[in-house]
PDB file of C-alpha atoms in Angstrom:
ATOM      1  CA  UNK A 212     -90.085 -42.081-135.257  1.00 60.00           C
ATOM      2  CA  UNK A 213     -88.146 -45.241-135.323  1.00 59.00           C
ATOM      3  CA  UNK A 214     -91.423 -47.782-133.792  1.00 92.00           C
ATOM      4  CA  UNK A 215     -89.907 -49.902-131.094  1.00 97.00           C
ATOM      5  CA  UNK A 216     -92.359 -52.494-129.340  1.00 97.00           C
ATOM      6  CA  UNK A 217     -91.476 -54.987-125.981  1.00 98.00           C
ATOM      7  CA  UNK A 218     -93.129 -57.921-124.552  1.00 97.00           C
ATOM      8  CA  UNK A 219     -94.422 -58.750-122.547  1.00 97.00           C
ATOM      9  CA  UNK A 220     -95.247 -55.905-120.566  1.00 97.00           C
ATOM     10  CA  UNK A 221     -94.594 -56.911-117.418  1.00 98.00           C
ATOM     11  CA  UNK A 222     -93.211 -61.178-116.158  1.00 98.00           C
ATOM     12  CA  UNK A 223     -93.164 -62.084-113.295  1.00 98.00           C
ATOM     13  CA  UNK A 224     -90.300 -64.798-112.175  1.00 98.00           C
ATOM     14  CA  UNK A 225     -88.841 -68.202-110.026  1.00 97.00           C
ATOM     15  CA  UNK A 226     -86.087 -67.133-108.915  1.00 98.00           C
ATOM     16  CA  UNK A 227     -84.104 -70.301-110.784  1.00 97.00           C
ATOM     17  CA  UNK A 228     -86.106 -69.852-114.108  1.00 97.00           C
ATOM     18  CA  UNK A 229     -85.290 -68.651-117.481  1.00 98.00           C
ATOM     19  CA  UNK A 230     -86.675 -65.768-118.449  1.00 98.00           C
ATOM     20  CA  UNK A 231     -86.808 -64.185-122.447  1.00 98.00           C
ATOM     21  CA  UNK A 232     -87.494 -61.000-123.249  1.00 98.00           C
ATOM     22  CA  UNK A 233     -88.126 -59.708-126.865  1.00 98.00           C
ATOM     23  CA  UNK A 234     -87.607 -56.558-128.468  1.00 98.00           C
ATOM     24  CA  UNK A 235     -88.773 -56.042-131.627  1.00 98.00           C
ATOM     25  CA  UNK A 236     -88.203 -52.948-134.430  1.00 97.00           C
ATOM     26  CA  UNK A 237     -89.660 -52.917-137.450  1.00 94.00           C
ATOM     27  CA  UNK A 238     -87.397 -49.715-138.879  1.00 87.00           C
ATOM     28  CA  UNK A 239     -84.363 -51.215-140.316  1.00 90.00           C
ATOM     29  CA  UNK A 240     -81.907 -50.282-137.480  1.00 92.00           C
ATOM     30  CA  UNK A 241     -78.429 -51.514-137.180  1.00 91.00           C
ATOM     31  CA  UNK A 242     -77.884 -51.571-133.926  1.00 92.00           C
ATOM     32  CA  UNK A 243     -80.040 -52.419-130.944  1.00 94.00           C
ATOM     33  CA  UNK A 244     -79.772 -52.372-127.568  1.00 95.00           C
ATOM     34  CA  UNK A 245     -80.768 -53.749-123.923  1.00 97.00           C
ATOM     35  CA  UNK A 246     -80.411 -51.573-120.637  1.00 97.00           C
ATOM     36  CA  UNK A 247     -81.969 -51.848-117.511  1.00 97.00           C
ATOM     37  CA  UNK A 248     -83.181 -49.370-115.220  1.00 97.00           C
ATOM     38  CA  UNK A 249     -82.480 -49.039-110.890  1.00 94.00           C
ATOM     39  CA  UNK A 250     -82.945 -46.448-108.801  1.00 87.00           C
ATOM     40  CA  UNK A 251     -79.680 -45.121-108.270  1.00 85.00           C
ATOM     41  CA  UNK A 252     -77.824 -46.669-111.127  1.00 86.00           C
ATOM     42  CA  UNK A 253     -80.112 -44.772-114.564  1.00 88.00           C
ATOM     43  CA  UNK A 254     -79.987 -46.965-116.845  1.00 94.00           C
ATOM     44  CA  UNK A 255     -76.801 -48.773-117.238  1.00 94.00           C
ATOM     45  CA  UNK A 256     -76.420 -51.136-121.100  1.00 94.00           C
ATOM     46  CA  UNK A 257     -75.698 -55.252-120.326  1.00 97.00           C
ATOM     47  CA  UNK A 258     -76.138 -56.176-124.101  1.00 97.00           C
ATOM     48  CA  UNK A 259     -75.659 -54.221-127.651  1.00 94.00           C
ATOM     49  CA  UNK A 260     -75.779 -55.685-131.538  1.00 94.00           C
ATOM     50  CA  UNK A 261     -74.327 -54.051-134.343  1.00 91.00           C
ATOM     51  CA  UNK A 262     -76.643 -56.474-137.128  1.00 92.00           C
ATOM     52  CA  UNK A 263     -78.252 -59.663-137.085  1.00 95.00           C
ATOM     53  CA  UNK A 264     -75.696 -62.332-135.358  1.00 95.00           C
ATOM     54  CA  UNK A 265     -73.802 -60.617-133.605  1.00 94.00           C
ATOM     55  CA  UNK A 266     -73.301 -59.645-129.936  1.00 96.00           C
ATOM     56  CA  UNK A 267     -71.287 -57.728-127.575  1.00 94.00           C
ATOM     57  CA  UNK A 268     -71.386 -57.244-124.373  1.00 95.00           C
ATOM     58  CA  UNK A 269     -72.506 -54.087-122.372  1.00 93.00           C
ATOM     59  CA  UNK A 270     -71.027 -53.087-119.184  1.00 92.00           C
ATOM     60  CA  UNK A 271     -73.036 -54.991-116.936  1.00 96.00           C
ATOM     61  CA  UNK A 272     -73.088 -58.772-118.840  1.00 97.00           C
ATOM     62  CA  UNK A 273     -72.788 -61.451-115.764  1.00 97.00           C
ATOM     63  CA  UNK A 274     -76.166 -63.472-116.206  1.00 97.00           C
ATOM     64  CA  UNK A 275     -77.600 -62.157-119.306  1.00 98.00           C
ATOM     65  CA  UNK A 276     -78.092 -63.540-122.561  1.00 98.00           C
ATOM     66  CA  UNK A 277     -78.398 -62.100-125.819  1.00 98.00           C
ATOM     67  CA  UNK A 278     -79.485 -62.738-128.649  1.00 98.00           C
ATOM     68  CA  UNK A 279     -80.694 -60.750-132.296  1.00 98.00           C
ATOM     69  CA  UNK A 280     -81.333 -63.295-134.983  1.00 97.00           C
ATOM     70  CA  UNK A 281     -82.566 -61.042-136.861  1.00 97.00           C
ATOM     71  CA  UNK A 282     -82.311 -56.874-138.083  1.00 96.00           C
ATOM     72  CA  UNK A 283     -86.094 -56.858-136.009  1.00 97.00           C
ATOM     73  CA  UNK A 284     -86.193 -59.588-133.048  1.00 98.00           C
ATOM     74  CA  UNK A 285     -83.068 -58.304-130.242  1.00 98.00           C
ATOM     75  CA  UNK A 286     -83.777 -60.689-127.594  1.00 98.00           C
ATOM     76  CA  UNK A 287     -82.824 -60.535-123.352  1.00 98.00           C
ATOM     77  CA  UNK A 288     -82.631 -63.950-122.015  1.00 98.00           C
ATOM     78  CA  UNK A 289     -81.422 -64.769-118.032  1.00 98.00           C
ATOM     79  CA  UNK A 290     -81.415 -68.226-117.526  1.00 96.00           C
ATOM     80  CA  UNK A 291     -81.103 -68.914-113.659  1.00 97.00           C
ATOM     81  CA  UNK A 292     -83.270 -65.261-112.973  1.00 97.00           C
ATOM     82  CA  UNK A 293     -81.792 -64.270-109.809  1.00 98.00           C
ATOM     83  CA  UNK A 294     -84.205 -60.961-107.481  1.00 98.00           C
ATOM     84  CA  UNK A 295     -80.669 -58.857-108.042  1.00 97.00           C
ATOM     85  CA  UNK A 296     -82.814 -58.928-112.016  1.00 98.00           C
ATOM     86  CA  UNK A 297     -85.437 -57.963-110.790  1.00 98.00           C
ATOM     87  CA  UNK A 298     -85.534 -54.541-112.634  1.00 98.00           C
ATOM     88  CA  UNK A 299     -87.010 -52.450-115.414  1.00 98.00           C
ATOM     89  CA  UNK A 300     -85.641 -53.665-119.081  1.00 98.00           C
ATOM     90  CA  UNK A 301     -85.446 -50.988-122.440  1.00 98.00           C
ATOM     91  CA  UNK A 302     -84.549 -52.181-125.674  1.00 98.00           C
ATOM     92  CA  UNK A 303     -83.423 -49.292-128.084  1.00 96.00           C
ATOM     93  CA  UNK A 304     -83.054 -49.069-131.583  1.00 94.00           C
ATOM     94  CA  UNK A 305     -80.121 -46.818-133.260  1.00 90.00           C
ATOM     95  CA  UNK A 306     -79.589 -46.179-136.996  1.00 83.00           C
ATOM     96  CA  UNK A 307     -75.470 -45.536-137.292  1.00 75.00           C
ATOM     97  CA  UNK A 308     -72.642 -46.746-134.527  1.00 72.00           C
ATOM     98  CA  UNK A 309     -71.526 -43.611-133.409  1.00 69.00           C
ATOM     99  CA  UNK A 310     -72.838 -40.027-132.015  1.00 73.00           C
ATOM    100  CA  UNK A 311     -76.272 -41.745-132.931  1.00 81.00           C
ATOM    101  CA  UNK A 312     -79.816 -41.562-131.453  1.00 88.00           C
ATOM    102  CA  UNK A 313     -81.353 -44.306-130.177  1.00 92.00           C
ATOM    103  CA  UNK A 314     -85.405 -45.202-129.415  1.00 94.00           C
ATOM    104  CA  UNK A 315     -86.703 -46.785-126.680  1.00 96.00           C
ATOM    105  CA  UNK A 316     -89.175 -49.335-126.295  1.00 97.00           C
ATOM    106  CA  UNK A 317     -91.857 -48.979-123.204  1.00 97.00           C
ATOM    107  CA  UNK A 318     -89.689 -51.072-120.921  1.00 97.00           C
ATOM    108  CA  UNK A 319     -90.379 -54.465-119.733  1.00 98.00           C
ATOM    109  CA  UNK A 320     -90.921 -54.871-116.098  1.00 98.00           C
ATOM    110  CA  UNK A 321     -89.516 -58.371-113.984  1.00 98.00           C
ATOM    111  CA  UNK A 322     -90.001 -59.142-110.973  1.00 98.00           C
ATOM    112  CA  UNK A 323     -87.814 -62.005-109.539  1.00 98.00           C
ATOM    113  CA  UNK A 324     -89.121 -63.498-106.040  1.00 97.00           C
TER     114      UNK A 324
ATOM    115  CA  UNK B 237     -68.259 -42.634-109.651  1.00 67.00           C
ATOM    116  CA  UNK B 238     -71.007 -41.680-112.498  1.00 75.00           C
ATOM    117  CA  UNK B 239     -69.156 -39.964-115.417  1.00 88.00           C
ATOM    118  CA  UNK B 240     -71.508 -38.242-116.564  1.00 94.00           C
ATOM    119  CA  UNK B 241     -73.029 -36.075-113.427  1.00 95.00           C
ATOM    120  CA  UNK B 242     -76.298 -34.737-113.687  1.00 97.00           C
ATOM    121  CA  UNK B 243     -78.005 -31.687-110.817  1.00 96.00           C
ATOM    122  CA  UNK B 244     -80.827 -30.989-109.781  1.00 97.00           C
ATOM    123  CA  UNK B 245     -81.306 -34.856-108.889  1.00 96.00           C
ATOM    124  CA  UNK B 246     -85.127 -33.103-109.011  1.00 97.00           C
ATOM    125  CA  UNK B 247     -86.667 -29.135-109.802  1.00 97.00           C
ATOM    126  CA  UNK B 248     -89.577 -27.625-109.010  1.00 98.00           C
ATOM    127  CA  UNK B 249     -90.644 -25.062-111.491  1.00 98.00           C
ATOM    128  CA  UNK B 250     -94.916 -23.244-111.993  1.00 98.00           C
ATOM    129  CA  UNK B 251     -96.023 -23.105-114.844  1.00 98.00           C
ATOM    130  CA  UNK B 252     -95.193 -20.447-117.594  1.00 98.00           C
ATOM    131  CA  UNK B 253     -91.356 -20.340-115.664  1.00 98.00           C
ATOM    132  CA  UNK B 254     -88.075 -21.543-116.859  1.00 98.00           C
ATOM    133  CA  UNK B 255     -86.740 -24.818-116.329  1.00 98.00           C
ATOM    134  CA  UNK B 256     -82.729 -25.139-115.928  1.00 98.00           C
ATOM    135  CA  UNK B 257     -81.276 -29.175-116.167  1.00 98.00           C
ATOM    136  CA  UNK B 258     -77.263 -29.690-115.312  1.00 98.00           C
ATOM    137  CA  UNK B 259     -74.887 -32.352-116.666  1.00 97.00           C
ATOM    138  CA  UNK B 260     -70.970 -32.818-116.688  1.00 96.00           C
ATOM    139  CA  UNK B 261     -69.312 -36.171-117.546  1.00 93.00           C
ATOM    140  CA  UNK B 262     -65.554 -36.344-116.029  1.00 90.00           C
ATOM    141  CA  UNK B 263     -64.198 -38.148-118.088  1.00 88.00           C
ATOM    142  CA  UNK B 264     -62.594 -35.653-120.889  1.00 87.00           C
ATOM    143  CA  UNK B 265     -63.405 -38.306-124.019  1.00 86.00           C
ATOM    144  CA  UNK B 266     -67.140 -37.972-124.124  1.00 86.00           C
ATOM    145  CA  UNK B 267     -67.493 -35.031-125.765  1.00 83.00           C
ATOM    146  CA  UNK B 268     -71.218 -35.470-127.781  1.00 89.00           C
ATOM    147  CA  UNK B 269     -73.908 -35.050-125.105  1.00 93.00           C
ATOM    148  CA  UNK B 270     -77.810 -36.342-125.054  1.00 95.00           C
ATOM    149  CA  UNK B 271     -80.527 -34.538-123.673  1.00 97.00           C
ATOM    150  CA  UNK B 272     -83.965 -37.366-123.418  1.00 97.00           C
ATOM    151  CA  UNK B 273     -86.468 -37.272-121.422  1.00 98.00           C
ATOM    152  CA  UNK B 274     -89.056 -40.307-119.511  1.00 97.00           C
ATOM    153  CA  UNK B 275     -92.356 -39.217-118.530  1.00 97.00           C
ATOM    154  CA  UNK B 276     -94.011 -42.184-115.822  1.00 94.00           C
ATOM    155  CA  UNK B 277     -94.420 -45.839-116.650  1.00 93.00           C
ATOM    156  CA  UNK B 278     -92.749 -44.826-120.829  1.00 95.00           C
ATOM    157  CA  UNK B 279     -88.868 -45.554-122.132  1.00 96.00           C
ATOM    158  CA  UNK B 280     -86.718 -42.359-122.159  1.00 97.00           C
ATOM    159  CA  UNK B 281     -86.900 -40.482-125.509  1.00 96.00           C
ATOM    160  CA  UNK B 282     -84.547 -38.085-127.043  1.00 95.00           C
ATOM    161  CA  UNK B 283     -85.159 -34.121-127.029  1.00 96.00           C
ATOM    162  CA  UNK B 284     -81.683 -32.935-128.086  1.00 95.00           C
ATOM    163  CA  UNK B 285     -78.953 -33.786-128.898  1.00 94.00           C
ATOM    164  CA  UNK B 286     -75.596 -31.803-128.765  1.00 95.00           C
ATOM    165  CA  UNK B 287     -71.894 -31.587-129.902  1.00 92.00           C
ATOM    166  CA  UNK B 288     -70.822 -28.595-130.820  1.00 92.00           C
ATOM    167  CA  UNK B 289     -69.359 -25.710-128.402  1.00 94.00           C
ATOM    168  CA  UNK B 290     -72.639 -22.792-127.585  1.00 96.00           C
ATOM    169  CA  UNK B 291     -76.169 -23.114-128.119  1.00 97.00           C
ATOM    170  CA  UNK B 292     -78.658 -25.921-130.111  1.00 97.00           C
ATOM    171  CA  UNK B 293     -82.061 -24.660-129.815  1.00 97.00           C
ATOM    172  CA  UNK B 294     -85.322 -26.548-130.264  1.00 96.00           C
ATOM    173  CA  UNK B 295     -88.955 -24.630-129.564  1.00 96.00           C
ATOM    174  CA  UNK B 296     -88.963 -23.766-125.729  1.00 97.00           C
ATOM    175  CA  UNK B 297     -85.787 -25.808-125.677  1.00 98.00           C
ATOM    176  CA  UNK B 298     -81.543 -24.517-124.979  1.00 98.00           C
ATOM    177  CA  UNK B 299     -79.592 -27.048-125.232  1.00 98.00           C
ATOM    178  CA  UNK B 300     -75.274 -25.080-123.601  1.00 97.00           C
ATOM    179  CA  UNK B 301     -72.711 -27.169-124.228  1.00 96.00           C
ATOM    180  CA  UNK B 302     -69.438 -26.399-123.127  1.00 95.00           C
ATOM    181  CA  UNK B 303     -66.588 -28.762-123.739  1.00 91.00           C
ATOM    182  CA  UNK B 304     -64.057 -27.049-122.103  1.00 92.00           C
ATOM    183  CA  UNK B 305     -66.009 -27.618-119.003  1.00 93.00           C
ATOM    184  CA  UNK B 306     -67.555 -30.524-120.318  1.00 92.00           C
ATOM    185  CA  UNK B 307     -70.781 -28.696-119.114  1.00 96.00           C
ATOM    186  CA  UNK B 308     -73.896 -29.677-120.445  1.00 97.00           C
ATOM    187  CA  UNK B 309     -77.455 -27.391-119.425  1.00 98.00           C
ATOM    188  CA  UNK B 310     -81.121 -27.457-121.025  1.00 98.00           C
ATOM    189  CA  UNK B 311     -83.012 -24.556-120.219  1.00 98.00           C
ATOM    190  CA  UNK B 312     -87.157 -25.121-121.025  1.00 98.00           C
ATOM    191  CA  UNK B 313     -88.719 -21.980-121.678  1.00 98.00           C
ATOM    192  CA  UNK B 314     -92.288 -22.171-120.892  1.00 98.00           C
ATOM    193  CA  UNK B 315     -91.991 -25.333-119.026  1.00 98.00           C
ATOM    194  CA  UNK B 316     -95.917 -26.521-119.011  1.00 97.00           C
ATOM    195  CA  UNK B 317     -97.392 -29.817-116.561  1.00 97.00           C
ATOM    196  CA  UNK B 318     -96.601 -32.379-119.186  1.00 97.00           C
ATOM    197  CA  UNK B 319     -92.863 -31.137-119.238  1.00 98.00           C
ATOM    198  CA  UNK B 320     -93.233 -33.311-115.634  1.00 98.00           C
ATOM    199  CA  UNK B 321     -90.897 -35.644-116.362  1.00 97.00           C
ATOM    200  CA  UNK B 322     -86.974 -37.596-115.347  1.00 97.00           C
ATOM    201  CA  UNK B 323     -84.277 -36.215-117.753  1.00 98.00           C
ATOM    202  CA  UNK B 324     -81.182 -38.013-119.253  1.00 97.00           C
ATOM    203  CA  UNK B 325     -78.150 -36.728-119.399  1.00 96.00           C
ATOM    204  CA  UNK B 326     -76.450 -39.018-121.897  1.00 94.00           C
ATOM    205  CA  UNK B 327     -72.880 -38.373-123.505  1.00 92.00           C
ATOM    206  CA  UNK B 328     -70.963 -40.961-125.669  1.00 88.00           C
ATOM    207  CA  UNK B 329     -66.987 -41.576-126.220  1.00 83.00           C
ATOM    208  CA  UNK B 330     -64.672 -39.703-129.726  1.00 78.00           C
ATOM    209  CA  UNK B 331     -62.624 -42.364-129.940  1.00 75.00           C
ATOM    210  CA  UNK B 332     -63.319 -45.969-128.322  1.00 72.00           C
ATOM    211  CA  UNK B 333     -66.805 -47.265-128.546  1.00 71.00           C
ATOM    212  CA  UNK B 334     -68.647 -44.582-130.379  1.00 71.00           C
ATOM    213  CA  UNK B 335     -71.882 -46.518-130.297  1.00 75.00           C
ATOM    214  CA  UNK B 336     -71.992 -46.305-126.163  1.00 82.00           C
ATOM    215  CA  UNK B 337     -74.090 -44.192-124.281  1.00 88.00           C
ATOM    216  CA  UNK B 338     -73.467 -43.338-120.882  1.00 91.00           C
ATOM    217  CA  UNK B 339     -76.645 -42.213-118.742  1.00 93.00           C
ATOM    218  CA  UNK B 340     -76.657 -40.059-116.215  1.00 95.00           C
ATOM    219  CA  UNK B 341     -79.160 -40.286-112.821  1.00 95.00           C
ATOM    220  CA  UNK B 342     -81.196 -38.081-113.771  1.00 96.00           C
ATOM    221  CA  UNK B 343     -83.337 -35.369-112.685  1.00 97.00           C
ATOM    222  CA  UNK B 344     -86.734 -35.115-111.934  1.00 97.00           C
ATOM    223  CA  UNK B 345     -88.670 -32.254-112.975  1.00 98.00           C
ATOM    224  CA  UNK B 346     -92.240 -31.247-111.010  1.00 98.00           C
ATOM    225  CA  UNK B 347     -93.803 -28.632-112.864  1.00 98.00           C
ATOM    226  CA  UNK B 348     -96.635 -27.115-111.065  1.00 96.00           C
ATOM    227  CA  UNK B 349     -99.642 -25.819-112.312  1.00 93.00           C
TER     228      UNK B 349
END
């Protein structure tokens, strides 16, 4: 089974501070994704990537940047964190684009004060 | 409006009983479906995918897809307390950005011992 890890697992940040969430996958999947999960909204796609060096905007990209420096790693960056970005963030990976299963990490719980 | 709608919002069944979850797409372009399960404190995990009309069975889990009505269901027979979780339906489109998954808001299943 695909292995996706995330760090940190829990994070408390201050409003206006910079936050970086990291994701690593060891299955050589081409595609990686960042979602946030909020009650009443389900899972929403923030950014995704087709491979090293690529990042694409998802459905709710405002206030977030992404970085894919290698096949294995995909980061989500909050340059100026706001309380509205308090959420649980999930990273996922998938081998092929289109009709392919996504494998999720354990999540990062972020609290912005 | 949510492109993927799930019902019921929550469901309680006795151990050994049958649980039935429903999902409908409001966009005819979204015809490929997945069921994901998320236990508390974990990331979602894919249970099964269904792309063709009819039934697909994997162990105690059976998915049924009706493409004409864009309705997919998940039936869990012989429900176990370990099946207690949040179940997501997700769909991807036939055309356009085919790698994107749209998630419903989820159904919370509680299996009573």
